[in-house]
Short mmCIF file of C-alpha atoms and ligand atoms in Angstrom, two decimals:
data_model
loop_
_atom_site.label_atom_id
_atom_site.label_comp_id
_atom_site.label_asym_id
_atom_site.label_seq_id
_atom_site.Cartn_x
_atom_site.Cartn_y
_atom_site.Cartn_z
CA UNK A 1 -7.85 82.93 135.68
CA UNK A 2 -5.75 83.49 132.46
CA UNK A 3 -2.90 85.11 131.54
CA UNK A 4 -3.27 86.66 128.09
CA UNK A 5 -1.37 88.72 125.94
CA UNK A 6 -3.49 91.19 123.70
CA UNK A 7 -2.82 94.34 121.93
CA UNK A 8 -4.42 97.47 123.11
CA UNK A 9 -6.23 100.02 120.42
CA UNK A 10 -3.60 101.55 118.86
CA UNK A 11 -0.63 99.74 120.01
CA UNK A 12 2.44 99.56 117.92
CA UNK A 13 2.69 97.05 115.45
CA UNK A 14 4.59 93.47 116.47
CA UNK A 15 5.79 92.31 119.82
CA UNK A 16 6.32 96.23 121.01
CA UNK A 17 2.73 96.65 121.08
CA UNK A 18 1.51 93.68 123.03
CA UNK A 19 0.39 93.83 126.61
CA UNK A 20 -0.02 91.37 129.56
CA UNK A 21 -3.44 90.91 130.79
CA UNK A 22 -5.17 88.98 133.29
CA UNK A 23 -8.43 87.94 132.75
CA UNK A 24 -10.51 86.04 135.34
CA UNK A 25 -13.49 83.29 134.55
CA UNK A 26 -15.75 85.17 137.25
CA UNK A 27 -15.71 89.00 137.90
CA UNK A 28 -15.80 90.32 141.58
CA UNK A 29 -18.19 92.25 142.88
CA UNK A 30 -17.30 95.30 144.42
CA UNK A 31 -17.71 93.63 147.96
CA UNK A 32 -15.39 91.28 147.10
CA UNK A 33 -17.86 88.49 146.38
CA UNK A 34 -17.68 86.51 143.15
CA UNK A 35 -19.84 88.32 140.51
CA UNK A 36 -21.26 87.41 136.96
CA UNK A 37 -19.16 85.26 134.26
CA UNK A 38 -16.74 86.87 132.36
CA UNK A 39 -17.43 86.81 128.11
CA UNK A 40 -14.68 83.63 127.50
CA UNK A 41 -15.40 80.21 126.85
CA UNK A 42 -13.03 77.11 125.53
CA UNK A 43 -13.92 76.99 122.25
CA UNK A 44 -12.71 72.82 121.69
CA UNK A 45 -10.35 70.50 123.30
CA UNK A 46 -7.10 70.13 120.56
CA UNK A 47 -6.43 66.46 119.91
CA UNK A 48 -2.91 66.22 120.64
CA UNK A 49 -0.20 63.81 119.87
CA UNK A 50 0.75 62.95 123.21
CA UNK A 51 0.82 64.37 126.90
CA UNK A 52 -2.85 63.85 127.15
CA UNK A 53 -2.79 64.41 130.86
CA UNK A 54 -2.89 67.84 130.11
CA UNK A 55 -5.63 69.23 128.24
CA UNK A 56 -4.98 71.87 125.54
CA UNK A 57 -8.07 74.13 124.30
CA UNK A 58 -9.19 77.26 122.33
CA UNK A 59 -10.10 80.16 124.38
CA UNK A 60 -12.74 82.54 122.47
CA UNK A 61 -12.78 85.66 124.50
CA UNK A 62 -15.75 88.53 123.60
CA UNK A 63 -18.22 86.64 121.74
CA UNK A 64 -20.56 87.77 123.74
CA UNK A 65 -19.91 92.06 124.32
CA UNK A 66 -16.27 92.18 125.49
CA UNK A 67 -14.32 90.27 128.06
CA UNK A 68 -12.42 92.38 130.75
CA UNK A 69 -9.13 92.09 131.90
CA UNK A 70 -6.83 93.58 134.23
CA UNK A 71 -3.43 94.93 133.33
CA UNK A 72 -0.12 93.01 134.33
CA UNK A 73 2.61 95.76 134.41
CA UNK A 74 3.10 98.64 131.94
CA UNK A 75 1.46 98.86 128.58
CA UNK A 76 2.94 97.32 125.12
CA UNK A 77 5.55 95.65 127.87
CA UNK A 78 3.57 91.99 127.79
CA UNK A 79 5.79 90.18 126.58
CA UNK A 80 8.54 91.33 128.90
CA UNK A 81 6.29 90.02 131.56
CA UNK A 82 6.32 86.63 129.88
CA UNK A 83 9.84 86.08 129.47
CA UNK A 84 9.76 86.11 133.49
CA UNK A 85 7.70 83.57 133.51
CA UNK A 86 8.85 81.71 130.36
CA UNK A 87 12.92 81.74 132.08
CA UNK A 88 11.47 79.33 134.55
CA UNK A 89 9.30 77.94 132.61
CA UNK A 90 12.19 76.57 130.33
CA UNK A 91 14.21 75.00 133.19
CA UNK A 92 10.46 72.69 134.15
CA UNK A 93 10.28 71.57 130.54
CA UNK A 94 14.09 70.90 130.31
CA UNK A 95 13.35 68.67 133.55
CA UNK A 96 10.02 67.47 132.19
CA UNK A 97 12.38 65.97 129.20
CA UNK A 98 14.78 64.70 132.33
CA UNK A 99 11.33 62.74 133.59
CA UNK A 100 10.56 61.39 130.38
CA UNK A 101 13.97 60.24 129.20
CA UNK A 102 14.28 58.55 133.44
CA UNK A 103 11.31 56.83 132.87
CA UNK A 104 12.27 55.31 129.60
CA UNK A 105 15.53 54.33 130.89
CA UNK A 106 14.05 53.03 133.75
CA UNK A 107 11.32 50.61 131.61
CA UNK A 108 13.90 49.69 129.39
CA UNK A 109 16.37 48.32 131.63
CA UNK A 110 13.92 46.16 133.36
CA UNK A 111 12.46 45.15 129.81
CA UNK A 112 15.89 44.06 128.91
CA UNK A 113 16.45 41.72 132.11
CA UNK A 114 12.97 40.15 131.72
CA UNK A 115 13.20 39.31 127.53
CA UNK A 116 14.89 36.50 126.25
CA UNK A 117 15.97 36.41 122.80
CA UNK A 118 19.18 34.85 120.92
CA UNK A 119 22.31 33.74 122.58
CA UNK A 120 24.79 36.58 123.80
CA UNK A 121 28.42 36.41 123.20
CA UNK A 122 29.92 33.82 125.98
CA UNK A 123 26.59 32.55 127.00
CA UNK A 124 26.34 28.72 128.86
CA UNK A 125 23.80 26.22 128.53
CA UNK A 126 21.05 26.21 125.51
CA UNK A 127 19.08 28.67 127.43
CA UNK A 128 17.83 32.10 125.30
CA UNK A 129 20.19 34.83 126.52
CA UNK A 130 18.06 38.28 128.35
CA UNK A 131 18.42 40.80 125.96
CA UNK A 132 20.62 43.10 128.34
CA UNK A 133 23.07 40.23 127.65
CA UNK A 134 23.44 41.33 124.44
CA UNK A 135 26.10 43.99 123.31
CA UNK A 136 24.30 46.00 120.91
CA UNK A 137 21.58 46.34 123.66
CA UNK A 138 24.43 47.41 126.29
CA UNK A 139 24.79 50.27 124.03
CA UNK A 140 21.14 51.12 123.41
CA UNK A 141 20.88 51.02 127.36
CA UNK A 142 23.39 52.64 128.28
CA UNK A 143 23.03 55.46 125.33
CA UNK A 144 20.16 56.20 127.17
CA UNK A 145 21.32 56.19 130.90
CA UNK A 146 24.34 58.54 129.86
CA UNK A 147 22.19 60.93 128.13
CA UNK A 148 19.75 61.23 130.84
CA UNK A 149 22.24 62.13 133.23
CA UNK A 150 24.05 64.46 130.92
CA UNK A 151 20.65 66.31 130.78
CA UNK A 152 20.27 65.89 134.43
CA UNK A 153 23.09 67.67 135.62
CA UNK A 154 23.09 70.30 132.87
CA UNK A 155 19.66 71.07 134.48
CA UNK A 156 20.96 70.93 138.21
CA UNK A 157 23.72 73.06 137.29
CA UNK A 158 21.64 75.81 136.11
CA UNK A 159 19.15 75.95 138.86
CA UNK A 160 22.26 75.40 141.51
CA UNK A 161 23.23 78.63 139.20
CA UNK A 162 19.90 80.18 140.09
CA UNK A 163 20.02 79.82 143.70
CA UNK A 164 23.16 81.73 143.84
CA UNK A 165 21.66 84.50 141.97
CA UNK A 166 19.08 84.61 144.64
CA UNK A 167 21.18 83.85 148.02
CA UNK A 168 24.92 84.04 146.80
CA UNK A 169 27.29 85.82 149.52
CA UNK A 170 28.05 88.60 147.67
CA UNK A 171 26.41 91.19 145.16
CA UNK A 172 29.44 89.84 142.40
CA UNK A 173 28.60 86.24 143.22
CA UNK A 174 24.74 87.09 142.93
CA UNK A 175 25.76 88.73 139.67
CA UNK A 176 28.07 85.53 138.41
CA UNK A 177 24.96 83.68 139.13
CA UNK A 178 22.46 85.56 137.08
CA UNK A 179 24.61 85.30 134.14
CA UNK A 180 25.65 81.74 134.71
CA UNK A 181 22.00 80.86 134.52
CA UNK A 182 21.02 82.68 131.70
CA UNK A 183 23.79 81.22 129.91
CA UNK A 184 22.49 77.45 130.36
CA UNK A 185 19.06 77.97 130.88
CA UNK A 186 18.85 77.38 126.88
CA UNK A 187 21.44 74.66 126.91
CA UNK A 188 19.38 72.84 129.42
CA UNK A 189 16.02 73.13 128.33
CA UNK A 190 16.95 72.02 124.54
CA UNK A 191 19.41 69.30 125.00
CA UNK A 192 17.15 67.65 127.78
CA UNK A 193 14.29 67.77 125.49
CA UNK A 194 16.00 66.69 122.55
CA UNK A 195 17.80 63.97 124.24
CA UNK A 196 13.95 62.45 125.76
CA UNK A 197 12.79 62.38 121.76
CA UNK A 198 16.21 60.03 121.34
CA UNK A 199 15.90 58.30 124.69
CA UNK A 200 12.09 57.76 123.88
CA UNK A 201 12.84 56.49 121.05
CA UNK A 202 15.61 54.18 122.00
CA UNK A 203 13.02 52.53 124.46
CA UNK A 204 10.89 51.66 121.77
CA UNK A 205 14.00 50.10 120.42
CA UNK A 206 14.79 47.90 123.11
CA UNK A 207 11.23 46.70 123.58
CA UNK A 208 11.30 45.28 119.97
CA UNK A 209 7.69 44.92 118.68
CA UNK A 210 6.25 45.11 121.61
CA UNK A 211 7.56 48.80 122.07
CA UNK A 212 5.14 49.78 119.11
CA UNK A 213 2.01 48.03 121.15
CA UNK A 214 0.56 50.67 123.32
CA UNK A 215 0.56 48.31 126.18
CA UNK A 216 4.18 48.50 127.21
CA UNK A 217 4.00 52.53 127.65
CA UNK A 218 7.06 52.77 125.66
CA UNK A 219 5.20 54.51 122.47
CA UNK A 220 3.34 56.87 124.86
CA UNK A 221 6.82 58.32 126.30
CA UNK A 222 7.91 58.80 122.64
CA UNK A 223 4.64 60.76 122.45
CA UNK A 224 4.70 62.73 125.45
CA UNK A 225 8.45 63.64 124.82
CA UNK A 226 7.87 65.38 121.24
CA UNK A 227 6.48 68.82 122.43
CA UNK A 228 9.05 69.65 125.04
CA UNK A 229 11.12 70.59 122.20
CA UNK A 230 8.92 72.67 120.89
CA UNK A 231 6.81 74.48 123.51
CA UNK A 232 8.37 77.46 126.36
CA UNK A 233 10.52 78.71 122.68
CA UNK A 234 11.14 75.72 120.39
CA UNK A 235 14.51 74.28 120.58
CA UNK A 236 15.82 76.24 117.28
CA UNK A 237 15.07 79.74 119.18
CA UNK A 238 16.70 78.11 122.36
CA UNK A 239 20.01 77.74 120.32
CA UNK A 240 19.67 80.94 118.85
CA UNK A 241 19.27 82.57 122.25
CA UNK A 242 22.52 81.13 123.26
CA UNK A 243 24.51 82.26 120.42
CA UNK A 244 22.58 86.00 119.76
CA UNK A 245 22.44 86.87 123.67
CA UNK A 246 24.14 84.51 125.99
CA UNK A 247 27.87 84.02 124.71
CA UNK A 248 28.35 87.28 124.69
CA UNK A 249 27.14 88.25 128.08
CA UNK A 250 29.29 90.69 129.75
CA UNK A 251 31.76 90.72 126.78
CA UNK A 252 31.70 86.74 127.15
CA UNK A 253 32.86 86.32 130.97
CA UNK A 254 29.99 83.87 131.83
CA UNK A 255 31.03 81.69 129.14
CA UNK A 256 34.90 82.02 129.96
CA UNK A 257 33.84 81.19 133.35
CA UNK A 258 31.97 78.05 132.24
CA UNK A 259 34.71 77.26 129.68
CA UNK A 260 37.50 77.54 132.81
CA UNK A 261 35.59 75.35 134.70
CA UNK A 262 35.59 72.52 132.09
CA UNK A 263 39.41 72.64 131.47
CA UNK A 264 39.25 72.22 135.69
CA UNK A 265 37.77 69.08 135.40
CA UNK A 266 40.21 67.77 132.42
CA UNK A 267 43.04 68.66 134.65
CA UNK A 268 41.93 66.42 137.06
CA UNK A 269 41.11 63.50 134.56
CA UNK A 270 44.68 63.88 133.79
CA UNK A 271 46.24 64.17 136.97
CA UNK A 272 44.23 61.09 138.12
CA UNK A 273 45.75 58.92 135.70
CA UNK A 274 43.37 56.64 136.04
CA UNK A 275 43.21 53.44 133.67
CA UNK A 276 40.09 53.13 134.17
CA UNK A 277 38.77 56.18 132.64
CA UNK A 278 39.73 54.84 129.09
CA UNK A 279 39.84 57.52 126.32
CA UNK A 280 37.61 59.79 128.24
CA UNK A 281 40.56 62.79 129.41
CA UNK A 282 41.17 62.60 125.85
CA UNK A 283 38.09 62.78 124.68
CA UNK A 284 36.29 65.47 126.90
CA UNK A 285 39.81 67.65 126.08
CA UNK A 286 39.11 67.33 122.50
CA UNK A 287 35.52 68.11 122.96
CA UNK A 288 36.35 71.21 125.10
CA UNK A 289 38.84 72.19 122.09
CA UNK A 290 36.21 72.02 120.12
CA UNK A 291 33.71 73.67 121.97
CA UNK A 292 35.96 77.18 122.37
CA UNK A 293 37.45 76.92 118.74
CA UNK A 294 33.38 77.20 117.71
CA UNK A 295 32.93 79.89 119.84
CA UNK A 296 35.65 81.84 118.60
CA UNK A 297 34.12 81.77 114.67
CA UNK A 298 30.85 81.95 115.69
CA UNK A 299 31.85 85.45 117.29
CA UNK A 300 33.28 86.45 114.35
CA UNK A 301 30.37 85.06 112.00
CA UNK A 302 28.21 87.50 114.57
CA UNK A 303 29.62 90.36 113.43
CA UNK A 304 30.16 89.84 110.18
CA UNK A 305 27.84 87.43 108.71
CA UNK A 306 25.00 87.19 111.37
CA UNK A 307 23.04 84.49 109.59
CA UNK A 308 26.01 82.61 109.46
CA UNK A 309 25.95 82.11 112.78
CA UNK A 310 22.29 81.26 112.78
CA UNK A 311 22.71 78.48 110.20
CA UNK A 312 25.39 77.37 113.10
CA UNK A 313 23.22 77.39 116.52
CA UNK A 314 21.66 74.32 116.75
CA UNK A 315 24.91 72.45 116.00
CA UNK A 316 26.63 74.48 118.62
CA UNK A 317 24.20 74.24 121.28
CA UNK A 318 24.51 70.37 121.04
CA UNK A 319 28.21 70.59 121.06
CA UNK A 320 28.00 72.87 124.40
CA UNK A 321 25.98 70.50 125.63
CA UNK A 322 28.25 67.55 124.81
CA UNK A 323 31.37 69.16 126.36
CA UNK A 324 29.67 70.71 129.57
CA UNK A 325 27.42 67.41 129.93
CA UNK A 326 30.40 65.53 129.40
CA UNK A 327 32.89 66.98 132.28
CA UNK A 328 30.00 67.15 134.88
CA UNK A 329 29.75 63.24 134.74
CA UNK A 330 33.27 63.48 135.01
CA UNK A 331 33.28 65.18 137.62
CA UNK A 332 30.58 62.36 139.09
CA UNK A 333 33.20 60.01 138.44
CA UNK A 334 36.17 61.68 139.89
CA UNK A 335 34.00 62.14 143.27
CA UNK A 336 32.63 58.72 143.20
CA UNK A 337 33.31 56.34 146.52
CA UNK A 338 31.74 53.20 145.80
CA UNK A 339 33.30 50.15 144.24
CA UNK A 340 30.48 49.97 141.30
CA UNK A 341 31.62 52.61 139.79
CA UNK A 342 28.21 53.49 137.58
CA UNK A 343 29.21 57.17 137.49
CA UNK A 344 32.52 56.16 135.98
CA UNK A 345 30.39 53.79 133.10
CA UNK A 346 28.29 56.55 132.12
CA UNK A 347 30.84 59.39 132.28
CA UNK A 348 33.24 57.34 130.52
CA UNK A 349 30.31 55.81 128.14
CA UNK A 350 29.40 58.69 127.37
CA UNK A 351 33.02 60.70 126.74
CA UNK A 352 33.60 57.78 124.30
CA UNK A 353 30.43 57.53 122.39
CA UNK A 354 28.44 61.06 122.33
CA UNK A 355 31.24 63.54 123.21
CA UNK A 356 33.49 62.59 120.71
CA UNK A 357 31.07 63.67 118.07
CA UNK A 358 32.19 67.35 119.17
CA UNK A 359 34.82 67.82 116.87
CA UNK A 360 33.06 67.00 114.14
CA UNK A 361 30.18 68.97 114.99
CA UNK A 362 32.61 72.44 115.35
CA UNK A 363 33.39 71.23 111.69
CA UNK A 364 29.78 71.69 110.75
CA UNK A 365 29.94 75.05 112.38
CA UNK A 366 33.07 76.18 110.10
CA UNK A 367 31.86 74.32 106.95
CA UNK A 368 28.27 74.06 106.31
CA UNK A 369 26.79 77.82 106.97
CA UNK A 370 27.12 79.24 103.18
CA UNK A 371 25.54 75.54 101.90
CA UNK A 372 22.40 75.82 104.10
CA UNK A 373 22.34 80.17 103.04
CA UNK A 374 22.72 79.24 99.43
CA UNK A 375 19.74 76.22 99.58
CA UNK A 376 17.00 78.15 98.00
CA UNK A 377 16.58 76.01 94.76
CA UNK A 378 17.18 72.73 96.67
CA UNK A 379 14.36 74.07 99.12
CA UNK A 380 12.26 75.31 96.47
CA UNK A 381 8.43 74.31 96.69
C1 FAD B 1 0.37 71.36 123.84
C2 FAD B 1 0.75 72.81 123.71
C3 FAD B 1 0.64 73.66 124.80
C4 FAD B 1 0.99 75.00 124.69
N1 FAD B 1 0.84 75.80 125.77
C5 FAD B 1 1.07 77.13 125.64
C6 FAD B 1 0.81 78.03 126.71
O1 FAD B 1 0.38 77.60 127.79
N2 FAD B 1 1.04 79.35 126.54
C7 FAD B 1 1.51 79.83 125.35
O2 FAD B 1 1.72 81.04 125.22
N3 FAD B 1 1.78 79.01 124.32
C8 FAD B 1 1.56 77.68 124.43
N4 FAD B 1 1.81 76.86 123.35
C9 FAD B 1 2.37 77.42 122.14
C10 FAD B 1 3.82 77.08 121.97
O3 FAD B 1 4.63 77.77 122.91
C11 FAD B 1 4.25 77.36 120.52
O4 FAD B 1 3.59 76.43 119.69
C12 FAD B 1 5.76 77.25 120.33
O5 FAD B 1 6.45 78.27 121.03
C13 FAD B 1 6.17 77.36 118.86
O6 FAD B 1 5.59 78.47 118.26
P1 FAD B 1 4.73 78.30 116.92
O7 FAD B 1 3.80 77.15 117.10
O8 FAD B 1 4.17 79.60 116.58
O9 FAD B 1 5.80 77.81 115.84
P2 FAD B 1 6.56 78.74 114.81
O10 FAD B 1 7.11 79.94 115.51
O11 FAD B 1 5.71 78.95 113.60
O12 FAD B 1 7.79 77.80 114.44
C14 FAD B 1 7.77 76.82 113.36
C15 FAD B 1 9.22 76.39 113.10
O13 FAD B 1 9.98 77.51 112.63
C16 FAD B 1 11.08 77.77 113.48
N5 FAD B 1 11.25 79.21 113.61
C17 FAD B 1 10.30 80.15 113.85
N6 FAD B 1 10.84 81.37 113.92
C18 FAD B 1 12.17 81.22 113.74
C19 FAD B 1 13.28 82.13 113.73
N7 FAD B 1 13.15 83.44 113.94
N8 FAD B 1 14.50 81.61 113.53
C20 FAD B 1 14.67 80.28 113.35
N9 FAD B 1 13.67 79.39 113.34
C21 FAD B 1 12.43 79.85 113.55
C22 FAD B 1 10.74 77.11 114.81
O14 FAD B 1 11.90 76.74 115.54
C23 FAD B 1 9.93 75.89 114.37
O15 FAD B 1 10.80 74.83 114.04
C24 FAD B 1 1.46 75.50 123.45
C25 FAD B 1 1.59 74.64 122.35
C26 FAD B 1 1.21 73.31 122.46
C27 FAD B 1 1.35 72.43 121.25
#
């Protein structure tokens, strides 16, 4: 059966007039038995750039007389009918970007034990050094852990956010939910699938040559990884969502609430005073700074120079992303109870070397809107 969105005769013109429909490969007969074909066909497989798993076609409905379909919900209200499906939808991809970004981190850390190559820093004997030895590695590998489980929890968080909204106490906490959820839900989905295009792409890194040979599987994750960004609402519209509809949910509350929470965590970075932690109180507060010093002039660009703010929404999305990714793994840390402390590495890793790009990133947001609005002879064909 598919789900298709058509326009009915006479329907009003753009996304008002189109309607959900669903339209079945066999009709039924009237005894409930399966009747004749329905008029659709696929019309050619698309040859696709990666996740070849999953085969992508052309449907050609009514070559042949008319196809019927069935009605999903009110007229001209179709696409309010997808964005049900396409909510959830966007938390799966932002966790298909999780898988992808796991199973590069995964290959690449055992690729890195198993090649030898050079001499690291400190190393005995005349031996060639594994390649995890090797500093510059370190940071490849561990770029790519810390990301992953920034992503990770940013995607836990949201659906731990969505099973409140379904079972919470109370008909406020059910309500906190819901708009906690919506809030993320575009955080999650775009930073996890931007961060498996980098992670991806790190792996290939690590693997040297080899990771451009097919036969390591490190090209095909870079593949696979590339649509997530752009399918369920490309990344762009995700970041637009948050800054158009979810900051200022209920006069902003769900994002004061999220903001409150992050300060929480800071507070206990710096009552810890823990050496171990390094720079990271520091850095997460700065990054949290940054984060609700955006916020402030994107709400004003809103209302006075919307497209302002749109020139701004991909930068601030990744900079939400950095700050909240940052003080859950944090958070990890803080709770931690074993003596390897691999929460602390990441959290800390990743405080020191992706979060502290926040504050330059709300620069971006204050600076670079009337260059990008004023491009048009830069851009010009
Ligand atoms: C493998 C695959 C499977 C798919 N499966 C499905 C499916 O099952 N069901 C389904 O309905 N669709 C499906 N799609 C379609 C997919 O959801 C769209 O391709 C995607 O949402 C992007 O839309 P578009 O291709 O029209 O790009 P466009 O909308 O043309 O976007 C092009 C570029 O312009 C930007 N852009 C567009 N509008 C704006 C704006 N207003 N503001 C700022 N930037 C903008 C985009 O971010 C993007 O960078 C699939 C696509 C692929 C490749």
């Amino acid at each position: 059966m598919h789900l298709v969105l058509a326009r009915l005769p006479a329907a009003p013109a753009g996304t008002r007039g189109i309607s959900l429909f669903l339209v079945p490969k066999f009709l039924v007969n009237a005894d409930g038995s399966l009747g004749a074909r329905n008029d659709l066909r696929c019309g050619g497989i698309e040859h696709k750039m990666g996740i070849h798993g999953s085969p992508t076609c052309t449907m050609i409905f009514g070559d042949d007389g008319g196809a019927t379909g069935y009605l999903i919900g009110e007229e001209n209200r179709g696409l309010a009918c997808m964005f049900t499906m396409m909510n959830n939808a966007r938390l799966s991809v932002g966790l298909q970007g999780v898988g992808v970004a796991e199973r590069a981190t995964q290959t690449a850390i055992a690729f890195a034990h198993e090649r030898r190559q050079g001499r690291a820093p400190g190393a005995s004997g005349e031996a060639m050094s594994p390649i995890v030895e090797h500093p510059d590695v370190r940071r490849m590998l561990l770029t790519m852990k810390a990301t992953t489980s920034a992503a990770r929890a940013l995607c836990y968080m949201t659906a731990q956010a969505l099973d409140v909204a379904h079972r919470g106490g109370t008909p406020e906490a059910r309500r906190a939910g819901l708009e906690r959820a919506r809030l993320l839900t575009p955080v999650a989905k775009a930073y996890a699938t931007d961060i498996a295009n980098e992670v991806a792409s790190l792996g290939v890194q690590v693997h040297g040559g080899m990771g451009f040979i097919e036969e390591t599987g490190a090209a095909q994750l870079m593949r696979d990884a590339r649509i997530a960004g752009i399918y369920e609402g490309t990344n762009g519209i995700q970041a637009i969502d948050l800054v158009q509809r979810k900051l200022t949910l209920s006069g902003g509350a769900a994002f004061k609430a999220e903001l409150a929470a992050m300060w929480a965590v800071i507070a206990g970075l710096q009552e810890q005073e823990d050496l171990r932690f390094g720079t990271m109180p520091r850095r997460l507060s700065e990054a949290v700074e940054a984060l609700a010093g955006a916020s402030e002039t994107l709400l004003v660009q809103l209302a006075e120079e919307p497209a302002a703010a749109l020139a701004s929404a991909t930068p601030y999305l990744r900079l939400f992303a950095l700050a909240r990714g940052g003080t859950a793994l944090a958070s990890l840390a803080m709770a931690e109870n074993s003596e390897s402390g691999t929460w602390l590495t990441q959290a800390r890793f990743f405080a020191e070397n992706c979060a502290c790009a926040a504050p330059s990133l709300a620069s971006t947001i204050v600076d670079s809107a009337s260059c990008i609005l004023a491009a048009d002879a830069a851009l010009a064909v």
